[in-house]
Coordinates of C-alpha atoms and ligand atoms in Angstrom, one line a residue:
M127 CA 0.0 0.0 0.0
Q128 CA 1.2 3.5 -0.6
L129 CA -0.4 6.1 1.6
A130 CA -0.8 9.7 0.6
K131 CA 2.1 11.8 1.9
N132 CA -0.1 14.4 3.6
L133 CA -1.5 11.7 5.9
S134 CA 1.7 11.8 7.9
Q135 CA 1.0 15.5 8.6
L136 CA -2.2 14.8 10.4
G137 CA -2.0 15.4 14.1
T138 CA -4.5 14.2 16.7
E139 CA -6.4 15.2 19.9
T140 CA -4.4 13.6 22.7
A141 CA -7.4 14.0 25.0
F142 CA -8.9 11.0 23.2
E143 CA -5.7 8.9 23.8
V144 CA -5.6 9.9 27.5
L145 CA -9.3 8.9 27.7
A146 CA -8.5 5.5 26.2
R147 CA -5.6 4.9 28.5
A148 CA -7.7 6.0 31.5
A149 CA -10.4 3.6 30.5
K150 CA -7.9 0.8 30.2
L151 CA -6.5 1.5 33.7
A152 CA -10.0 1.7 35.1
A153 CA -10.9 -1.7 33.4
A154 CA -7.9 -3.2 35.1
G155 CA -9.3 -2.1 38.4
K156 CA -7.5 1.2 39.0
D157 CA -9.5 4.1 40.5
V158 CA -9.1 6.8 37.8
I159 CA -10.4 10.4 38.0
N160 CA -10.8 11.8 34.6
L161 CA -9.9 15.5 34.3
G162 CA -8.7 14.9 30.8
I163 CA -11.6 15.0 28.4
G164 CA -13.3 18.2 27.4
Q165 CA -16.9 17.3 27.8
P166 CA -19.5 18.3 30.5
D167 CA -20.1 15.6 33.0
F168 CA -23.9 16.4 32.8
K169 CA -26.6 14.6 30.9
T170 CA -28.3 16.3 27.9
P171 CA -31.5 18.0 29.2
T172 CA -34.5 15.6 29.2
H173 CA -36.7 17.7 26.9
V174 CA -33.9 17.6 24.3
V175 CA -33.7 13.8 24.4
E176 CA -37.5 13.6 24.2
A177 CA -37.5 15.8 21.1
A178 CA -35.1 13.4 19.3
I179 CA -37.2 10.4 20.3
K180 CA -40.3 12.1 19.1
A181 CA -38.6 12.9 15.8
M182 CA -37.7 9.3 15.4
R183 CA -41.3 8.1 16.2
D184 CA -42.7 10.8 13.8
G185 CA -40.7 9.2 11.0
H186 CA -37.9 11.6 10.5
H187 CA -35.6 8.9 9.2
G188 CA -34.4 10.3 5.9
Y189 CA -31.8 12.6 4.5
T190 CA -32.3 16.3 5.3
P191 CA -31.0 19.2 3.2
A192 CA -27.2 19.3 3.5
K193 CA -27.4 22.7 5.2
G194 CA -29.8 21.3 7.8
I195 CA -33.5 21.5 8.2
P196 CA -34.9 25.0 7.8
A197 CA -36.6 25.0 11.2
L198 CA -33.2 24.4 12.9
R199 CA -31.5 27.1 10.9
E200 CA -34.2 29.5 11.8
A201 CA -33.9 28.6 15.4
V202 CA -30.2 29.3 15.3
A203 CA -30.8 32.6 13.6
N204 CA -33.3 33.6 16.3
D205 CA -30.9 32.5 19.1
V206 CA -28.1 34.6 17.6
H207 CA -30.5 37.5 17.3
I208 CA -31.7 37.2 20.9
R209 CA -28.2 36.7 22.4
R210 CA -26.0 38.8 20.2
G211 CA -28.4 41.3 18.8
V212 CA -27.2 40.5 15.3
S213 CA -29.3 39.5 12.3
V214 CA -28.2 36.4 10.4
D215 CA -29.8 35.0 7.3
P216 CA -30.8 31.3 8.0
E217 CA -29.6 30.6 4.4
N218 CA -26.0 31.4 5.6
I219 CA -26.2 28.9 8.5
M220 CA -24.8 25.5 8.1
I221 CA -25.8 22.7 10.4
M222 CA -22.8 20.4 11.0
P223 CA -22.0 17.1 12.7
G224 CA -20.3 18.9 15.6
G225 CA -18.0 21.9 15.8
K226 CA -14.9 20.2 14.3
P227 CA -16.1 19.9 10.6
T228 CA -16.4 23.6 10.4
M229 CA -12.7 24.1 11.2
F230 CA -11.7 21.4 8.9
F231 CA -13.8 22.7 6.0
A232 CA -12.6 26.3 6.6
I233 CA -9.0 25.2 6.6
M234 CA -9.6 23.1 3.4
M235 CA -11.1 26.1 1.8
F236 CA -8.2 28.4 2.4
G237 CA -5.2 26.2 3.0
E238 CA -2.8 24.9 0.4
P239 CA 1.0 24.9 -0.1
G240 CA 2.2 28.5 -0.1
A241 CA -0.7 29.8 2.1
E242 CA -0.3 30.8 5.7
I243 CA -2.9 30.4 8.4
I244 CA -2.5 32.0 11.8
Y245 CA -3.9 29.9 14.7
P246 CA -3.9 29.9 18.5
N247 CA -1.0 28.2 20.3
P248 CA -1.6 26.7 22.8
G249 CA -4.9 26.0 21.2
F250 CA -7.4 23.4 20.1
P251 CA -5.0 20.8 18.4
I252 CA -7.1 20.2 15.4
Y253 CA -6.4 23.7 14.0
E254 CA -2.7 23.0 13.6
S255 CA -3.3 19.4 12.5
A256 CA -5.6 20.4 9.7
I257 CA -3.4 23.3 8.6
R258 CA -0.5 20.9 8.2
Y259 CA -2.6 18.3 6.5
V260 CA -3.6 20.6 3.7
G261 CA 0.0 21.7 3.3
A262 CA -0.4 25.3 4.4
K263 CA 2.1 26.9 6.8
P264 CA 0.8 27.1 10.4
V265 CA 1.7 30.5 12.0
P266 CA 1.2 30.3 15.8
M267 CA -0.6 33.1 17.5
R268 CA 1.1 33.2 20.9
L269 CA -1.2 32.9 23.9
L270 CA 0.8 33.8 27.0
E271 CA 0.1 33.1 30.7
E272 CA 1.1 36.7 31.7
K273 CA -1.7 38.0 29.4
G274 CA -4.3 35.7 30.8
F275 CA -3.9 33.6 27.6
A276 CA -5.6 36.4 25.6
F277 CA -4.2 37.2 22.2
S278 CA -2.6 40.5 21.3
A279 CA -4.3 42.0 18.3
D280 CA -1.1 44.1 17.5
E281 CA 1.0 40.9 17.5
V282 CA -1.5 39.0 15.3
L283 CA -1.8 41.9 12.8
G284 CA 2.0 42.0 12.7
Q285 CA 2.1 38.4 11.7
I286 CA 0.0 38.9 8.6
T287 CA 1.8 38.6 5.3
D288 CA 0.7 38.6 1.6
K289 CA 0.4 34.8 2.0
T290 CA -2.0 34.9 5.0
R291 CA -5.4 33.5 3.9
L292 CA -7.1 32.8 7.2
I293 CA -6.8 33.8 10.9
I294 CA -8.4 31.5 13.6
I295 CA -9.3 32.9 17.0
N296 CA -11.0 31.1 19.9
T297 CA -12.4 32.9 22.9
P298 CA -13.2 31.6 25.6
A299 CA -10.4 29.3 24.7
N300 CA -9.5 25.6 25.0
P301 CA -7.1 24.6 26.6
T302 CA -6.5 27.7 28.7
G303 CA -9.9 29.0 29.6
G304 CA -8.6 32.4 28.5
V305 CA -10.9 35.1 27.4
T306 CA -9.6 37.8 25.1
P307 CA -10.9 41.3 26.1
K308 CA -13.3 43.1 23.7
A309 CA -10.7 45.9 23.3
E310 CA -8.4 43.4 21.6
L311 CA -11.2 42.2 19.3
D312 CA -12.0 45.8 18.4
K313 CA -8.4 46.3 17.5
L314 CA -8.2 43.2 15.5
A315 CA -11.4 44.0 13.6
A316 CA -10.1 47.6 12.9
G317 CA -6.7 46.3 11.8
L318 CA -8.1 43.7 9.5
E319 CA -9.6 46.6 7.4
R320 CA -6.1 46.9 5.9
W321 CA -6.2 43.2 4.9
P322 CA -9.4 42.8 3.0
N323 CA -8.3 39.4 1.6
V324 CA -7.7 37.7 4.9
A325 CA -10.6 35.6 6.2
L326 CA -11.4 35.1 9.9
M327 CA -12.7 32.0 11.6
S328 CA -14.0 32.7 15.1
D329 CA -14.5 29.6 17.2
E330 CA -17.1 30.6 19.7
I331 CA -18.1 27.2 21.0
Y332 CA -17.6 28.3 24.6
D333 CA -19.7 31.5 24.2
R334 CA -22.1 30.6 27.0
M335 CA -19.4 29.6 29.4
L336 CA -18.1 32.7 31.1
Y337 CA -17.6 33.5 34.8
D338 CA -17.6 36.5 37.1
G339 CA -20.1 38.4 35.0
L340 CA -17.8 38.4 31.9
Q341 CA -19.9 38.9 28.7
H342 CA -19.1 37.1 25.5
A343 CA -18.1 39.4 22.6
S344 CA -18.9 37.8 19.3
M345 CA -17.0 38.7 16.1
L346 CA -20.5 38.9 14.5
A347 CA -20.7 42.4 16.0
Y348 CA -18.3 43.7 13.5
E349 CA -20.4 44.5 10.5
G350 CA -17.3 45.3 8.3
L351 CA -16.0 41.8 8.8
R352 CA -19.2 39.9 8.0
D353 CA -18.3 39.2 4.3
R354 CA -15.2 37.2 5.4
L355 CA -16.2 35.9 8.8
I356 CA -16.9 32.3 9.7
V357 CA -18.4 31.7 13.1
L358 CA -18.1 28.2 14.6
N359 CA -20.5 27.2 17.3
G360 CA -22.6 24.2 18.4
W361 CA -24.5 22.3 21.0
S362 CA -21.7 20.0 22.4
K363 CA -20.6 22.1 25.3
T364 CA -23.6 24.3 26.1
Y365 CA -26.1 21.5 26.2
A366 CA -23.9 18.6 27.2
M367 CA -24.3 17.0 23.7
T368 CA -20.8 16.0 22.7
G369 CA -21.9 12.6 21.6
W370 CA -24.8 13.7 19.5
R371 CA -22.5 15.4 17.0
L372 CA -24.3 18.7 16.4
G373 CA -22.8 22.0 15.5
Y374 CA -23.4 25.0 13.4
S375 CA -21.5 27.7 11.6
I376 CA -22.4 31.0 10.0
W377 CA -20.7 31.7 6.7
P378 CA -20.5 34.7 4.4
E379 CA -22.7 34.8 1.3
K380 CA -19.6 34.1 -0.8
L381 CA -18.6 30.9 1.0
I382 CA -21.9 29.2 1.9
S383 CA -22.2 27.3 -1.4
H384 CA -18.6 26.0 -1.1
V385 CA -19.2 24.7 2.4
E386 CA -22.5 23.1 1.3
K387 CA -20.6 21.3 -1.4
L388 CA -18.0 20.1 1.0
A389 CA -20.8 18.8 3.3
V390 CA -22.5 17.0 0.4
N391 CA -19.1 15.4 -0.5
N392 CA -18.4 14.4 3.1
H393 CA -21.4 13.6 5.2
S394 CA -24.5 14.6 3.3
C395 CA -26.3 16.0 6.3
V396 CA -26.6 15.7 10.1
N397 CA -28.9 12.9 11.2
A398 CA -32.5 14.1 11.3
P399 CA -33.6 13.3 14.9
T400 CA -30.5 15.1 16.3
Q401 CA -31.5 18.2 14.4
F402 CA -34.9 18.2 16.1
A403 CA -33.1 17.9 19.4
G404 CA -31.1 21.0 18.5
I405 CA -34.3 23.0 18.0
A406 CA -35.6 21.8 21.5
A407 CA -32.3 22.8 23.0
L408 CA -32.3 26.3 21.6
E409 CA -36.0 27.0 22.1
G410 CA -36.7 25.1 25.3
P411 CA -35.9 26.0 29.0
Q412 CA -32.3 27.1 29.6
S413 CA -32.3 26.2 33.3
A414 CA -30.0 23.2 32.7
V415 CA -27.4 25.5 31.1
D416 CA -27.6 27.9 34.0
E417 CA -27.3 25.1 36.6
M418 CA -24.3 23.7 34.8
L419 CA -22.6 27.0 34.8
V420 CA -23.2 27.5 38.6
A421 CA -21.6 24.1 39.1
F422 CA -18.6 24.9 36.8
S423 CA -18.1 28.2 38.6
E424 CA -17.9 26.5 42.0
R425 CA -15.5 23.8 40.7
R426 CA -13.3 26.5 39.1
R427 CA -12.8 28.1 42.5
V428 CA -11.9 24.8 44.1
I429 CA -9.5 23.7 41.4
V430 CA -7.7 27.0 40.9
D431 CA -7.3 27.5 44.7
G432 CA -6.3 23.8 45.1
L433 CA -3.7 23.9 42.3
N434 CA -2.2 27.2 43.6
A435 CA -1.8 25.5 47.0
I436 CA 0.5 22.8 45.5
P437 CA 4.2 23.8 45.6
G438 CA 5.6 24.1 42.0
I439 CA 2.2 24.8 40.5
R440 CA 0.8 28.3 39.6
C441 CA -2.6 28.6 38.1
A442 CA -4.1 31.7 36.5
E443 CA -7.8 32.3 36.9
P444 CA -9.6 31.1 33.7
G445 CA -12.4 33.5 32.7
G446 CA -14.3 30.9 30.6
A447 CA -14.8 27.4 29.3
F448 CA -14.2 24.6 31.9
Y449 CA -10.4 24.2 31.8
A450 CA -7.6 25.2 34.1
F451 CA -4.2 25.5 32.5
P452 CA -1.6 25.8 35.3
N453 CA 2.1 26.5 34.9
I454 CA 3.9 23.4 36.2
E455 CA 7.5 24.4 35.6
G456 CA 8.2 24.6 39.3
T457 CA 7.6 20.9 39.7
G458 CA 10.8 20.2 37.7
M459 CA 8.9 18.0 35.3
D460 CA 7.9 18.7 31.7
S461 CA 4.3 18.5 30.7
K462 CA 4.3 15.0 29.2
T463 CA 6.2 13.5 32.2
L464 CA 3.7 15.1 34.6
Q465 CA 0.8 13.9 32.5
S466 CA 2.0 10.3 32.6
R467 CA 3.0 10.3 36.3
L468 CA -0.3 11.7 37.4
L469 CA -2.2 9.1 35.4
E470 CA 0.0 6.1 36.2
E471 CA 0.9 6.9 39.9
A472 CA -2.1 8.9 41.1
G473 CA -4.9 7.7 38.7
V474 CA -5.6 11.3 37.6
A475 CA -6.1 11.9 33.9
V476 CA -4.9 15.3 32.6
V477 CA -3.6 16.4 29.3
A478 CA 0.0 17.8 28.7
G479 CA 0.1 21.4 27.5
T480 CA 2.3 20.3 24.5
S481 CA -0.8 18.4 23.2
F482 CA -2.1 21.9 22.3
G483 CA 1.0 23.1 20.5
A484 CA 4.7 23.7 21.3
L485 CA 3.9 26.8 23.3
G486 CA 2.0 24.6 25.8
E487 CA 5.2 23.2 27.3
G488 CA 5.4 23.9 31.0
F489 CA 1.6 23.6 31.3
V490 CA -1.0 20.9 31.9
R491 CA -4.7 21.1 31.1
F492 CA -7.2 20.1 33.8
S493 CA -10.8 19.8 32.6
Y494 CA -13.0 20.5 35.7
A495 CA -16.0 18.7 34.2
A496 CA -16.0 16.4 37.2
S497 CA -17.7 16.4 40.6
L498 CA -16.4 18.5 43.4
A499 CA -15.6 15.4 45.4
E500 CA -13.6 14.0 42.5
I501 CA -11.7 17.3 42.0
E502 CA -10.9 17.4 45.7
D503 CA -9.7 13.8 45.7
A504 CA -7.6 14.5 42.5
L505 CA -6.0 17.5 44.1
A506 CA -5.0 15.5 47.2
R507 CA -3.5 12.7 44.9
I508 CA -1.6 15.3 42.8
K509 CA -0.1 16.9 45.8
K510 CA 1.1 13.5 47.0
V511 CA 2.9 12.8 43.6
I512 CA 4.5 16.3 43.6
D513 CA 5.5 16.2 47.2
Ligands
PLP1589 C1 -12.3 25.2 20.9 C2 -13.1 24.0 20.4 N1 -13.6 24.1 19.2 C3 -14.3 23.1 18.7 C4 -14.5 21.9 19.4 C5 -15.2 20.8 18.8 O1 -16.4 20.6 19.3 P1 -17.3 19.3 18.8 O2 -17.1 18.2 19.8 O3 -18.7 19.8 18.7 O4 -16.8 18.9 17.4 C6 -13.9 21.8 20.7 C7 -14.1 20.6 21.5 O5 -13.4 20.3 22.4 C8 -13.2 22.9 21.2 O6 -12.6 22.8 22.4

């Protein structure tokens, strides 16, 4: 067999490997606390599950339009209008099997040898993986601890060259929990006026997960960017629906037919019952989302304080998402070593910062999508390993 060369460029999401190793240890009888995987430890709200069951019983078993059923696209447009005060044409909304396909399609659309794509580092690992896969040059947008892991618009604008095709931003961010202040977004939007050929993909999948009264600032607010802005969002995190595979993206008029074609070539459409569940999630009661956030907020306090109390660990306060990304340099271990020692010796699954890009060295990601009791137990175990 001769495999295509580009295949060797494809990276992965280490969290899935950690999950598999943790499951193997657990199956062998080890007591494992999983702070590795980025998914809420809550169940999808019951009314959402019921909507999918009803759709199945009502006979929604066939293909749907590749863009998604009109009622769901309208529900998304309404939700965006209510939450962001922005009007979006349902025709420019694409329903996707999760958040990931949007990033892959956007990168396929703009990336090729000779092109440059600026992406967050440390950041969601699939950005860099897909950029390398299509043969484009990945240009890391540095996210630094001392800046609360927010990006600097000046620095990003300074990285643009004639070869830059696409910039990817993500706030609130994975793996850092960092939230980039609106002032930086304003500056980026203003600066991009000088680069009308550069597209922007804003990954806003954690837009409902902010703490301490922080408000989400969507790139949709910048009217001048709308003709080259792709917004990625979805149900996975907000409604605890990671396994359903349901996401959406908003595309400029000029790009929507291209993404629709990519969808037809790739997956045809999202399964119909899940799309009905998506409507129920957006239009039904939001109390489950609120309750989940109250729980995350409390856990965030416990994990940040607990990590800061361990010698050698320093943890900045994350403003959003459900991750803590402490600096572990003081432990004398590199990220990968600490990841494997915590799993093998303490039974605590975490993900090394380097899994999110080279600039993640010296950090480890903790997902606090676990119960308070588990988090407290994990902190005690980690302290023992480090002591
Ligand atoms: C920043 C970011 N974008 C997108 C995704 C993908 O979400 P989905 O599971 O819906 O594909 C994730 C999932 O962890 C994420 O952290």
